[in-house]
PDB file of C-alpha atoms in Angstrom:
ATOM      1  CA  VAL D 483      94.362  24.530 104.771  1.00 45.00           C
ATOM      2  CA  TYR D 484      98.193  26.012 104.308  1.00 48.00           C
ATOM      3  CA  VAL D 485      97.038  27.493 101.306  1.00 48.00           C
ATOM      4  CA  CYS D 486      94.640  29.255 102.226  1.00 49.00           C
ATOM      5  CA  MET D 487      96.871  30.277 105.339  1.00 52.00           C
ATOM      6  CA  TYR D 488      99.114  31.590 102.742  1.00 53.00           C
ATOM      7  CA  ILE D 489      96.722  33.580 101.180  1.00 56.00           C
ATOM      8  CA  THR D 490      95.160  35.229 104.141  1.00 61.00           C
ATOM      9  CA  PHE D 491      98.498  35.991 105.702  1.00 57.00           C
ATOM     10  CA  ALA D 492     100.010  37.715 102.354  1.00 56.00           C
ATOM     11  CA  TYR D 493      96.637  39.387 102.002  1.00 58.00           C
ATOM     12  CA  CYS D 494      96.816  40.725 105.674  1.00 58.00           C
ATOM     13  CA  PHE D 495     100.608  41.741 104.705  1.00 54.00           C
ATOM     14  CA  GLN D 496      99.683  43.701 101.885  1.00 58.00           C
ATOM     15  CA  ILE D 497      96.871  45.594 104.198  1.00 60.00           C
ATOM     16  CA  VAL D 498      99.230  46.523 106.549  1.00 53.00           C
ATOM     17  CA  LEU D 499     101.724  47.739 104.129  1.00 48.00           C
ATOM     18  CA  PHE D 500      99.210  49.902 102.479  1.00 53.00           C
ATOM     19  CA  ILE D 501      98.256  51.620 105.546  1.00 55.00           C
ATOM     20  CA  LYS D 502     101.773  52.023 107.165  1.00 51.00           C
ATOM     21  CA  THR D 503     102.998  53.499 103.499  1.00 47.00           C
ATOM     22  CA  TYR D 504      99.655  55.522 102.872  1.00 50.00           C
ATOM     23  CA  MET D 505      97.935  56.195 105.925  1.00 50.00           C
ATOM     24  CA  PHE D 506     101.025  56.969 108.143  1.00 50.00           C
ATOM     25  CA  ASN D 507     102.723  59.112 105.372  1.00 51.00           C
ATOM     26  CA  TYR D 508      99.867  60.975 104.722  1.00 58.00           C
ATOM     27  CA  LYS D 509     100.014  64.474 105.341  1.00 72.00           C
ATOM     28  CA  ILE D 510      97.042  66.526 105.944  1.00 82.00           C
ATOM     29  CA  LEU D 511      97.956  70.149 104.119  1.00 94.00           C
ATOM     30  CA  GLU D 512      96.094  73.499 104.387  1.00 96.00           C
ATOM     31  CA  PRO D 513      93.873  74.861 101.782  1.00 97.00           C
ATOM     32  CA  ASP D 514      95.351  74.586  98.465  1.00 96.00           C
ATOM     33  CA  ALA D 515      93.003  77.738  97.208  1.00 97.00           C
ATOM     34  CA  ALA D 516      91.354  80.637  98.757  1.00 97.00           C
ATOM     35  CA  PRO D 517      87.660  81.190  98.690  1.00 97.00           C
ATOM     36  CA  GLN D 518      86.154  82.675  95.225  1.00 95.00           C
ATOM     37  CA  ASN D 519      84.242  85.572  94.080  1.00 95.00           C
ATOM     38  CA  ILE D 520      85.230  88.039  96.998  1.00 95.00           C
ATOM     39  CA  SER D 521      82.799  90.823  96.782  1.00 94.00           C
ATOM     40  CA  VAL D 522      82.464  94.245  98.882  1.00 94.00           C
ATOM     41  CA  VAL D 523      79.153  96.493  99.753  1.00 92.00           C
ATOM     42  CA  ASN D 524      79.233  99.791 101.369  1.00 93.00           C
ATOM     43  CA  LYS D 525      76.764  99.727 103.771  1.00 92.00           C
ATOM     44  CA  THR D 526      77.272 103.192 105.616  1.00 92.00           C
ATOM     45  CA  ALA D 527      80.469 105.149 105.567  1.00 92.00           C
ATOM     46  CA  THR D 528      82.133 103.387 108.246  1.00 94.00           C
ATOM     47  CA  THR D 529      80.700  99.616 107.433  1.00 95.00           C
ATOM     48  CA  ILE D 530      81.329  97.385 104.715  1.00 96.00           C
ATOM     49  CA  LEU D 531      79.757  93.831 104.245  1.00 96.00           C
ATOM     50  CA  VAL D 532      82.561  91.307 102.405  1.00 96.00           C
ATOM     51  CA  THR D 533      80.674  88.046 100.788  1.00 96.00           C
ATOM     52  CA  TRP D 534      82.185  85.160  99.451  1.00 97.00           C
ATOM     53  CA  ASP D 535      81.944  81.701  97.890  1.00 96.00           C
ATOM     54  CA  LYS D 536      83.205  78.818  99.531  1.00 96.00           C
ATOM     55  CA  VAL D 537      86.800  77.356  98.370  1.00 97.00           C
ATOM     56  CA  PRO D 538      86.097  74.337  95.535  1.00 96.00           C
ATOM     57  CA  ILE D 539      86.136  70.492  97.269  1.00 95.00           C
ATOM     58  CA  ALA D 540      88.896  69.589  95.664  1.00 95.00           C
ATOM     59  CA  LYS D 541      91.320  72.289  97.193  1.00 96.00           C
ATOM     60  CA  ARG D 542      89.918  71.957 100.674  1.00 96.00           C
ATOM     61  CA  ASN D 543      92.192  69.476 101.956  1.00 95.00           C
ATOM     62  CA  GLY D 544      89.987  68.109 104.507  1.00 94.00           C
ATOM     63  CA  VAL D 545      86.821  70.179 106.162  1.00 96.00           C
ATOM     64  CA  ILE D 546      87.216  74.230 105.870  1.00 97.00           C
ATOM     65  CA  LEU D 547      86.414  75.007 109.628  1.00 97.00           C
ATOM     66  CA  SER D 548      86.568  78.977 109.861  1.00 98.00           C
ATOM     67  CA  TYR D 549      87.267  81.847 107.262  1.00 98.00           C
ATOM     68  CA  LYS D 550      89.396  84.968 108.088  1.00 98.00           C
ATOM     69  CA  VAL D 551      88.873  88.355 106.604  1.00 98.00           C
ATOM     70  CA  GLU D 552      91.999  90.660 106.946  1.00 98.00           C
ATOM     71  CA  TYR D 553      91.125  94.364 105.864  1.00 98.00           C
ATOM     72  CA  THR D 554      94.008  97.071 106.030  1.00 97.00           C
ATOM     73  CA  SER D 555      93.411 101.040 106.042  1.00 96.00           C
ATOM     74  CA  ALA D 556      95.546 102.880 103.486  1.00 93.00           C
ATOM     75  CA  THR D 557      95.393 105.491 105.881  1.00 91.00           C
ATOM     76  CA  SER D 558      97.160 103.708 109.003  1.00 92.00           C
ATOM     77  CA  ASN D 559      98.241 101.052 107.012  1.00 93.00           C
ATOM     78  CA  GLU D 560      97.286  98.688 110.281  1.00 94.00           C
ATOM     79  CA  THR D 561      95.785  95.451 109.425  1.00 96.00           C
ATOM     80  CA  LYS D 562      93.134  94.009 111.221  1.00 97.00           C
ATOM     81  CA  SER D 563      91.315  90.843 111.037  1.00 97.00           C
ATOM     82  CA  LYS D 564      87.812  88.779 112.011  1.00 98.00           C
ATOM     83  CA  GLN D 565      87.095  85.241 111.754  1.00 97.00           C
ATOM     84  CA  VAL D 566      83.522  83.519 111.226  1.00 97.00           C
ATOM     85  CA  ARG D 567      82.533  79.742 111.690  1.00 97.00           C
ATOM     86  CA  ALA D 568      82.587  77.806 107.934  1.00 96.00           C
ATOM     87  CA  SER D 569      78.904  77.756 107.496  1.00 95.00           C
ATOM     88  CA  THR D 570      78.633  81.536 107.310  1.00 94.00           C
ATOM     89  CA  GLN D 571      79.977  83.423 104.211  1.00 96.00           C
ATOM     90  CA  TYR D 572      79.817  86.953 104.778  1.00 96.00           C
ATOM     91  CA  LEU D 573      81.195  89.607 107.255  1.00 97.00           C
ATOM     92  CA  GLU D 574      79.891  92.906 108.550  1.00 97.00           C
ATOM     93  CA  ILE D 575      82.914  94.903 109.142  1.00 97.00           C
ATOM     94  CA  ASP D 576      81.808  98.437 111.163  1.00 96.00           C
ATOM     95  CA  GLY D 577      83.767 101.343 113.046  1.00 95.00           C
ATOM     96  CA  LEU D 578      85.681 102.034 109.479  1.00 96.00           C
ATOM     97  CA  GLU D 579      87.096 105.327 108.661  1.00 95.00           C
ATOM     98  CA  LYS D 580      84.970 107.458 106.081  1.00 93.00           C
ATOM     99  CA  ASN D 581      86.191 108.333 102.794  1.00 92.00           C
ATOM    100  CA  SER D 582      88.966 105.403 103.533  1.00 95.00           C
ATOM    101  CA  ASN D 583      90.804 103.282 101.497  1.00 96.00           C
ATOM    102  CA  TYR D 584      91.079  99.722 102.737  1.00 97.00           C
ATOM    103  CA  THR D 585      91.954  96.433 101.196  1.00 96.00           C
ATOM    104  CA  ILE D 586      90.504  93.045 101.573  1.00 97.00           C
ATOM    105  CA  THR D 587      91.369  89.430 101.484  1.00 97.00           C
ATOM    106  CA  VAL D 588      89.550  86.359 102.594  1.00 98.00           C
ATOM    107  CA  MET D 589      91.595  82.993 103.532  1.00 98.00           C
ATOM    108  CA  ALA D 590      89.826  79.412 104.774  1.00 98.00           C
ATOM    109  CA  SER D 591      91.517  77.242 107.242  1.00 97.00           C
ATOM    110  CA  ASN D 592      91.107  73.222 108.161  1.00 97.00           C
ATOM    111  CA  SER D 593      92.399  71.645 110.895  1.00 95.00           C
ATOM    112  CA  LYS D 594      96.177  71.999 109.795  1.00 96.00           C
ATOM    113  CA  GLY D 595      96.096  75.823 109.289  1.00 96.00           C
ATOM    114  CA  TYR D 596      95.043  78.823 106.699  1.00 97.00           C
ATOM    115  CA  GLY D 597      95.148  78.637 102.843  1.00 97.00           C
ATOM    116  CA  PRO D 598      96.442  80.997 100.967  1.00 98.00           C
ATOM    117  CA  ALA D 599      94.495  84.505 100.877  1.00 97.00           C
ATOM    118  CA  SER D 600      92.265  85.254  98.026  1.00 97.00           C
ATOM    119  CA  GLU D 601      93.077  88.677  95.776  1.00 94.00           C
ATOM    120  CA  VAL D 602      93.070  91.812  97.243  1.00 95.00           C
ATOM    121  CA  ILE D 603      89.968  93.700  96.830  1.00 94.00           C
ATOM    122  CA  PHE D 604      90.231  97.619  96.801  1.00 94.00           C
ATOM    123  CA  VAL D 605      87.176  99.720  98.564  1.00 94.00           C
ATOM    124  CA  VAL D 606      86.524 103.500  99.509  1.00 94.00           C
ATOM    125  CA  THR D 607      83.721 103.906 102.334  1.00 93.00           C
ATOM    126  CA  ASP D 608      81.890 106.286 101.596  1.00 90.00           C
ATOM    127  CA  GLN D 609      82.226 110.226 102.664  1.00 87.00           C
ATOM    128  CA  ASN D 610      78.740 110.676 104.287  1.00 81.00           C
ATOM    129  CA  SER D 611      77.084 108.988 107.153  1.00 62.00           C
ATOM    130  CA  LYS D 612      73.606 108.456 106.016  1.00 55.00           C
ATOM    131  CA  SER D 613      72.722 104.694 104.922  1.00 50.00           C
ATOM    132  CA  LEU D 614      72.421 103.231 101.526  1.00 47.00           C
ATOM    133  CA  SER D 615      69.309 102.653 100.466  1.00 46.00           C
ATOM    134  CA  ALA D 616      68.577  98.158 100.365  1.00 49.00           C
ATOM    135  CA  LEU D 617      66.684  96.556  98.028  1.00 47.00           C
ATOM    136  CA  THR D 618      64.180  93.857  99.806  1.00 45.00           C
ATOM    137  CA  PHE D 619      62.064  91.043  98.084  1.00 45.00           C
ATOM    138  CA  THR D 620      58.500  90.960  99.250  1.00 44.00           C
ATOM    139  CA  ASN D 621      57.571  87.314  98.434  1.00 45.00           C
ATOM    140  CA  GLU D 622      55.440  88.216  96.106  1.00 46.00           C
ATOM    141  CA  LEU D 623      55.641  85.804  93.290  1.00 47.00           C
ATOM    142  CA  ARG D 624      53.241  85.500  89.930  1.00 50.00           C
ATOM    143  CA  SER D 625      53.426  83.460  87.387  1.00 50.00           C
ATOM    144  CA  ARG D 626      51.947  83.851  83.933  1.00 55.00           C
ATOM    145  CA  GLY D 627      52.975  81.038  81.155  1.00 60.00           C
ATOM    146  CA  ASN D 628      56.829  81.025  81.017  1.00 61.00           C
ATOM    147  CA  GLN D 629      57.533  84.002  82.657  1.00 61.00           C
ATOM    148  CA  LEU D 630      57.958  84.137  86.526  1.00 58.00           C
ATOM    149  CA  SER D 631      57.834  87.990  88.021  1.00 58.00           C
ATOM    150  CA  CYS D 632      58.412  88.995  91.720  1.00 55.00           C
ATOM    151  CA  SER D 633      57.564  92.430  93.979  1.00 53.00           C
ATOM    152  CA  LEU D 634      60.842  94.335  95.180  1.00 51.00           C
ATOM    153  CA  GLN D 635      60.517  97.393  97.217  1.00 52.00           C
ATOM    154  CA  TRP D 636      63.108  99.996  98.520  1.00 49.00           C
ATOM    155  CA  GLN D 637      63.331 100.434 102.034  1.00 51.00           C
ATOM    156  CA  GLN D 638      65.814 103.235 103.749  1.00 49.00           C
ATOM    157  CA  GLY D 639      67.985 102.194 106.764  1.00 46.00           C
ATOM    158  CA  THR D 640      70.717  99.655 107.312  1.00 43.00           C
ATOM    159  CA  HIS D 641      70.447  95.992 107.103  1.00 42.00           C
ATOM    160  CA  THR D 642      72.337  93.277 108.073  1.00 40.00           C
ATOM    161  CA  CYS D 643      72.271  89.620 106.712  1.00 38.00           C
ATOM    162  CA  HIS D 644      71.439  86.564 108.871  1.00 36.00           C
TER     163      HIS D 644
END
């Protein structure tokens, strides 16, 4: 009986020591990496679409809660930012100046705060105000042996990702 109590006590002591050492000293950190594969597309002369891939799982340090896109006009040197939920990996930014240079960065946040900014992406907004043509998929698939083909069509107008 005494041996069982001693083993149980020693085991409980080890568990408590582990909890005190690792659980209470464990610090949650901001993400260690920025979102990957940032892409910027001009939609109109005053609107751009920014897309990105998630932060690698090993670099998140917890659950990603949101993304912040910062954009700076080279003309005014004014930096603005917009935030989106973590489930969204794109942001449409409108109200920009025509034919202007902008720098774009994207950051991810967890419960501790924002991680590092992505590499800077440079974009020049279009000069004219007409919207770009967009390539759209019409859900028409055809299979021929090992080949799969689909129908695409061009449409004029402004398109928004949802």
